Structures are given as structure tokens and as C-alpha cells.
Short mmCIF file of C-alpha atoms in Angstrom, two decimals:
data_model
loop_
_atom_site.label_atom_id
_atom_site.label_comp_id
_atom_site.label_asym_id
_atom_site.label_seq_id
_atom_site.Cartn_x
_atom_site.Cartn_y
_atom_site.Cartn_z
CA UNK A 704 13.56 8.41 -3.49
CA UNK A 705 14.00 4.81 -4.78
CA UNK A 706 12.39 4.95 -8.07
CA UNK A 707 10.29 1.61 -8.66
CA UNK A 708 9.50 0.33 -12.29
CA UNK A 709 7.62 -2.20 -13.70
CA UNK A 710 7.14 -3.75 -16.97
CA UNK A 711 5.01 -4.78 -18.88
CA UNK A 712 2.40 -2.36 -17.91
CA UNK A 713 -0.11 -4.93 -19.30
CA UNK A 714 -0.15 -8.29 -19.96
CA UNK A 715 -2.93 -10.48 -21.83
CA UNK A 716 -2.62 -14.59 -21.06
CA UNK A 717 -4.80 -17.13 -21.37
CA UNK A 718 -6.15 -19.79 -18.52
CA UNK A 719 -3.28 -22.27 -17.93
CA UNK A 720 -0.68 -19.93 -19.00
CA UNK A 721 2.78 -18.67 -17.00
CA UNK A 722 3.33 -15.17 -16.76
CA UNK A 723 6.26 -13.39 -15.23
CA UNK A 724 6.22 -9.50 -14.14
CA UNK A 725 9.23 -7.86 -13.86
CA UNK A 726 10.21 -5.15 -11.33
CA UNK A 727 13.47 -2.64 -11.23
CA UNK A 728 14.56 -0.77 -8.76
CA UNK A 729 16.75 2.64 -9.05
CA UNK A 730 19.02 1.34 -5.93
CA UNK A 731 19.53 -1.82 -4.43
CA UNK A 732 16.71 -3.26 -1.88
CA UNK A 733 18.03 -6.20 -0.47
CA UNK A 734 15.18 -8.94 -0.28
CA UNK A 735 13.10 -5.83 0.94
CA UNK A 736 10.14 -6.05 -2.00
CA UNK A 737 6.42 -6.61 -1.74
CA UNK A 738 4.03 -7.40 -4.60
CA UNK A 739 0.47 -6.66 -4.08
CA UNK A 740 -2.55 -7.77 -6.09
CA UNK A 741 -5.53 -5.34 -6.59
CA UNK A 742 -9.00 -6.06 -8.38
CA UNK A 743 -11.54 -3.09 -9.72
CA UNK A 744 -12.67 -1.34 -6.83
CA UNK A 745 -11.01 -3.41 -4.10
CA UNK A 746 -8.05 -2.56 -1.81
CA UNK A 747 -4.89 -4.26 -2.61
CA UNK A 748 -3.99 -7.79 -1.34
CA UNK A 749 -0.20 -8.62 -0.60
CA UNK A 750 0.43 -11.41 -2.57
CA UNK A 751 4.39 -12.12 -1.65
CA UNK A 752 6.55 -10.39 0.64
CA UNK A 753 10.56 -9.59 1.43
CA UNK A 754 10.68 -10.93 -2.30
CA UNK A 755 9.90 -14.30 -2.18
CA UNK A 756 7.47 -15.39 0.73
CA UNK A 757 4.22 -16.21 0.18
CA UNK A 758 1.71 -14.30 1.90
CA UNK A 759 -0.82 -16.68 3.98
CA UNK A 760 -3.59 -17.83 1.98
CA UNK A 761 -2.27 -17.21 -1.42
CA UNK A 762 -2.20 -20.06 -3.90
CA UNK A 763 1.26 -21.53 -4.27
CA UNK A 764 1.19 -21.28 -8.15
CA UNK A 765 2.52 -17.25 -6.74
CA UNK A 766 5.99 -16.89 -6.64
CA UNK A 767 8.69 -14.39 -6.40
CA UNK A 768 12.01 -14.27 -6.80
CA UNK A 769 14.90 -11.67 -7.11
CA UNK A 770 16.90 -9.28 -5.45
CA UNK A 771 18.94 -5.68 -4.94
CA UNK A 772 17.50 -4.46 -7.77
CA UNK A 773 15.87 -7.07 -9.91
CA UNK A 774 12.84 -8.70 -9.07
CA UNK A 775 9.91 -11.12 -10.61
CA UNK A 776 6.65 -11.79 -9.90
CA UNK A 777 5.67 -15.39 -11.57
CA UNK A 778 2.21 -16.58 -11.84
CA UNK A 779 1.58 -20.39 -12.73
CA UNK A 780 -1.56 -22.13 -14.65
CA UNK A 781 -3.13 -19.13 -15.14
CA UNK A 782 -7.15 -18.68 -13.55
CA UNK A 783 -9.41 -16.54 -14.11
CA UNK A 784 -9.61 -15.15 -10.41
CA UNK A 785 -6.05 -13.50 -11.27
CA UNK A 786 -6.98 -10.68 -13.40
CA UNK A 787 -5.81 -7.57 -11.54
CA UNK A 788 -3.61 -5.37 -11.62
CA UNK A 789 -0.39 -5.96 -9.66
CA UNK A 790 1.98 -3.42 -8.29
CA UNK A 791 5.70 -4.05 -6.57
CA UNK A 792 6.21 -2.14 -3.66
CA UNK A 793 9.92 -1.45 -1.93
CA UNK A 794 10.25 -0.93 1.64
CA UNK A 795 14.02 -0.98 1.77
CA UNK A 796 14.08 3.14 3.04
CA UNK A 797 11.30 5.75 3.49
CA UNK A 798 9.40 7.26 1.30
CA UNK A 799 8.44 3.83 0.74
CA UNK A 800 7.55 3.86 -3.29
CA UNK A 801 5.49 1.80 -5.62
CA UNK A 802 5.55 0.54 -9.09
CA UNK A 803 3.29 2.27 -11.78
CA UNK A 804 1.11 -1.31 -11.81
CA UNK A 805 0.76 -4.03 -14.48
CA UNK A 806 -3.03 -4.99 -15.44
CA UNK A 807 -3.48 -8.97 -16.09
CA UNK A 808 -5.82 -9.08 -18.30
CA UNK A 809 -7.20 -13.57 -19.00
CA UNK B 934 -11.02 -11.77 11.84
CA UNK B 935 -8.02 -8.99 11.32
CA UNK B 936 -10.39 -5.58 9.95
CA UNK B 937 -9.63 -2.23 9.23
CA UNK B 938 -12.39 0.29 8.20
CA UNK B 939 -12.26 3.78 7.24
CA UNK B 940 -14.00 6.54 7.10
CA UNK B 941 -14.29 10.13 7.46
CA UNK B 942 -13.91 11.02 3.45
CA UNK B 943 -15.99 13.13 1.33
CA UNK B 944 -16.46 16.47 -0.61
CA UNK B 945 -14.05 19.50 0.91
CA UNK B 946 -13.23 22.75 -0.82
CA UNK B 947 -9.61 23.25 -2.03
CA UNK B 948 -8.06 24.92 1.19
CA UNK B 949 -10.09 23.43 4.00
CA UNK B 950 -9.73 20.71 6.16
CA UNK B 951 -10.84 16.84 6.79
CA UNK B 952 -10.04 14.07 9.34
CA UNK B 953 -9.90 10.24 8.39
CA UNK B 954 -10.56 7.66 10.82
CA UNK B 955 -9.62 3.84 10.25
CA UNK B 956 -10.67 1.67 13.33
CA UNK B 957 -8.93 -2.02 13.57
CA UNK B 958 -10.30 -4.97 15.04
CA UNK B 959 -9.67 -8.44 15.54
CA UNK B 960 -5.74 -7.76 16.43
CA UNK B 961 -3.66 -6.34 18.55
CA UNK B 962 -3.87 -2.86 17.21
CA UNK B 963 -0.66 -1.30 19.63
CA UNK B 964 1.82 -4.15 18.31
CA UNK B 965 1.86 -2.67 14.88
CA UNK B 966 3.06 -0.03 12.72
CA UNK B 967 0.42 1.49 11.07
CA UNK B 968 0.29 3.64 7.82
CA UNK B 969 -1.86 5.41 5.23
CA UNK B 970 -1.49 4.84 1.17
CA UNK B 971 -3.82 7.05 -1.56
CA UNK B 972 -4.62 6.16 -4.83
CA UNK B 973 -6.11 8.85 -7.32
CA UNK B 974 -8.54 8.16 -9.54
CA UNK B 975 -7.25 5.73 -12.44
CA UNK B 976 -3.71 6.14 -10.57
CA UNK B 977 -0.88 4.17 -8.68
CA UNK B 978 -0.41 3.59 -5.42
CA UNK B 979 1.25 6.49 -3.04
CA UNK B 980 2.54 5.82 0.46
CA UNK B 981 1.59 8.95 1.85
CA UNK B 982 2.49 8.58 6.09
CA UNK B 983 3.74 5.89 8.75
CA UNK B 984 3.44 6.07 12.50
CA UNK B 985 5.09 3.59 14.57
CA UNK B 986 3.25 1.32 17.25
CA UNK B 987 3.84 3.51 20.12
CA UNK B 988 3.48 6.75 17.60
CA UNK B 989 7.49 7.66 18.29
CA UNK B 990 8.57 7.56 15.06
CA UNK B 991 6.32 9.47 12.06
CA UNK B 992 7.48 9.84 8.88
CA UNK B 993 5.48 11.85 6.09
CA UNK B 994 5.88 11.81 1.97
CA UNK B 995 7.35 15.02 0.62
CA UNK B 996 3.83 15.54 -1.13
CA UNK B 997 2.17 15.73 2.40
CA UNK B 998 4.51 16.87 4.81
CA UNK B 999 3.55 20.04 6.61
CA UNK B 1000 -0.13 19.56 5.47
CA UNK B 1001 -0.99 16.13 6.67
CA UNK B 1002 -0.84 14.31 10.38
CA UNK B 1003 -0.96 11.17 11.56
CA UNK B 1004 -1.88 10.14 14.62
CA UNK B 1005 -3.04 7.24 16.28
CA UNK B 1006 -5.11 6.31 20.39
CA UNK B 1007 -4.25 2.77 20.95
CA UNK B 1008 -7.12 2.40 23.46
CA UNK B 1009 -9.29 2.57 20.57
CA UNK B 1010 -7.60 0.94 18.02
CA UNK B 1011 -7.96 3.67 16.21
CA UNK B 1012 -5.80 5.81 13.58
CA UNK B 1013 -6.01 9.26 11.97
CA UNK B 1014 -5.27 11.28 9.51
CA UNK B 1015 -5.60 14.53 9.68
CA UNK B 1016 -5.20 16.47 6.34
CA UNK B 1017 -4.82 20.41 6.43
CA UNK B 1018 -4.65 22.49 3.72
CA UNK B 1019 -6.31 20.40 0.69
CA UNK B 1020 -5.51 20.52 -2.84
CA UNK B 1021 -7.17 19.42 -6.09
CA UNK B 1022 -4.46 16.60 -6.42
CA UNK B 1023 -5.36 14.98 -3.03
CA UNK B 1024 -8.51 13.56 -4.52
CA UNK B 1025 -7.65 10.01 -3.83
CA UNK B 1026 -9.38 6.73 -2.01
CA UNK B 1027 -6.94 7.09 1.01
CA UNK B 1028 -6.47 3.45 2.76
CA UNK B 1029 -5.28 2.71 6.15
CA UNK B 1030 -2.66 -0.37 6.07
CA UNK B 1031 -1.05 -2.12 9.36
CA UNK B 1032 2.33 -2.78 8.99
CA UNK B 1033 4.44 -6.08 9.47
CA UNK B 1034 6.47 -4.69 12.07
CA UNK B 1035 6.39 -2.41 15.33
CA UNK B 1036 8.63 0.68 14.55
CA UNK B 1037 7.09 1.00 10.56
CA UNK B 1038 11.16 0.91 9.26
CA UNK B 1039 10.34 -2.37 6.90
CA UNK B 1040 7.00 -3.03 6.59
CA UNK B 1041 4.97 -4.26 4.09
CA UNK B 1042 1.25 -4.41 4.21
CA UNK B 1043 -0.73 -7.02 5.35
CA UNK B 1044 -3.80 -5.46 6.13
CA UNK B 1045 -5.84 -2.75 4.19
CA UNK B 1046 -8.74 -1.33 5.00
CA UNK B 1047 -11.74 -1.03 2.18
CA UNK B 1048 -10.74 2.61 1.50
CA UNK B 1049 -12.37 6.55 1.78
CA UNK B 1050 -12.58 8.47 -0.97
CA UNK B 1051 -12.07 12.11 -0.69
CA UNK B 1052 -12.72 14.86 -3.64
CA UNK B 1053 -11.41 17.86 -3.64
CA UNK B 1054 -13.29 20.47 -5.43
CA UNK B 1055 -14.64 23.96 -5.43
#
């Protein structure tokens, strides 16, 4: 199984601030990497897909970039609505495997 | 609007036996992929089972395989889960999620449903 990990495993930022969560995988992916965005008690939301696409509806200040095994998730001018916790995702090969989640804390 | 909602969860004794149900709407439910991901209480995110759009291709997670089915009846937009053989470490809100592609072999979630929580427990 690809192994999927993601650092930090929590982050505290402030309003208006850039953050940038980092995701590793144990073999190369391609472009083949989700990030997903889950609040308390909600189901998660993909946020950016095959790396660096931008799911419909999400605000553009979501990005993504990276790839094989190397990936970022970079959120811009921070807001308040973005606490969650955020988890990569690879669906390069079956068993399709998350990362262990990062909590945004603002 | 594009909905998925579960259900079918609850209390079971280690050993027995429970059926999830997630019904779609507002989509074409037979042009997707469709899959089921668990999360345990205070836990990650585990893929647990995919079936493809026409329910050709399955594919299980080693923790589930042998114990769990999916399954799927495109005339009522409608998927399943059918979980044999519980253990204390399936408690878990198990979601339903469609896939982004027909044949489930790179998909990434668009949709999720709101989630059924299931306890195992003697």
C-alpha cells in the first residue's frame, strides 16, 4: 500500500495569514492526489483534485501544487471559515490511502 | 442538487451483521463509480470498498475483504454495503462517496454523503 504522510499534524495561523501543508507519498503518484477539507462533525469536502485543480466552488485563495511524491496544499489570507482539518488522499493504485490529517486551527 | 444520504447504521453485537444504504439524487447515479470511506471515532479517513458504475469491477481494503460487500441497483440509485462478521474496530461513521470516474480506477471524491455511524459493542 502507498503509505501517505502529512505534516504538520497541526497548524495554528492567524486571519490573513499563508499556510502551506505538506504531503509525502511512499511511491510516486503522478498528479494523482486529492486534498479534502473536513469540519467537526461534517463529511469531508474535496477542496483540490489530481494535485492542483480546484474543486468547483472553492475559493481561489486554495491551491495545490506538486507531484510523484511531493505535494502542497497552500492556503492564502487566511479566514476564519478554514479551520478544519485537512487530509491528502492518493488515488494513483488501490487501496486508495489517506493522510493521518492536519487540524487548522485560526 | 447532487445528494447522497445514508443510513442503515446503529448498535450490532461483535459477530453479527448490518446493511448500509446510501441513496443518490440529483445525478446520474449509473455514470459513476461509487465507494464507501469509514472514519473511527477521533480517527483518519479509511477507504474501505469501490464498485464500478456498472458494478464489474469491486475492489475491497485488506481490513474488509471477505467480511464486507458492496453492491449497488442502479434503478434506484441506490448503494450498499453489506458488512458480515463485525468487529469492535469497525465502529466508524461509514460514508458513501461517488467517484469522478465510471470504472472507480482514479477517482477522487466529489460527493459524500452526511455519514452513518455504526458501534460495535457487546
Amino acid at each position: 500500500d502507498i503509505q501517505m504522510t502529512q505534516s504538520p499534524s497541526t497548524l495554528s495561523a492567524a486571519v490573513g495569514d499563508r499556510v502551506t501543508i505538506t504531503c509525502r507519498a511512499s511511491r510516486t503518484l503522478g498528479s494523482w492526489l486529492a486534498w479534502y477539507q473536513q469540519k467537526p462533525g461534517k463529511a469531508p469536502k474535496l477542496v483540490i483534485y489530481k494535485a492542483s485543480i480546484l474543486q468547483s466552488g472553492v475559493p481561489s485563495r486554495f491551491s495545490g501544487s506538486g507531484s510523484g511524491t511531493d505535494f502542497t496544499l497552500t492556503i492564502t489570507s487566511l479566514q476564519p471559515d478554514d479551520s478544519a482539518t485537512y487530509y491528502c488522499q492518493q488515488y494513483n493504485s488501490h487501496p486508495y490511502t489517506f493522510g493521518q490529517g492536519t487540524k487548522l486551527e485560526i | 442538487q447532487e445528494r447522497l444520504a445514508e443510513s442503515g447504521g446503529g448498535v450490532v453485537q461483535p459477530g453479527r451483521s448490518l446493511r448500509l444504504s446510501c441513496a443518490a439524487s440529483g445525478f446520474t447515479f449509473s455514470s459513476f463509480a461509487m465507494h464507501w470511506v469509514r472514519q473511527a471515532p477521533g480517527k483518519g479517513l479509511e477507504w474501505l470498498a469501490l464498485i464500478s458504475y456498472s458494478s464489474s469491477n469491486r475492489d475491497y481494503a485488506v481490513s474488509v475483504k471477505g467480511r464486507f460487500t458492496i453492491s449497488r441497483d442502479n434503478s434506484e440509485s441506490t448503494l450498499y454495503l453489506q458488512m458480515d462478521g463485525l468487529r469492535d474496530d469497525d465502529t466508524a461513521i461509514y460514508y458513501c462517496a461517488r467517484g469522478s470516474t465510471l470504472l472507480g480506477a482514479k477517482d477522487a471524491f466529489d460527493v459524500w454523503g452526511q455519514g452513518t455511524m455504526v458501534t460495535v459493542s457487546s
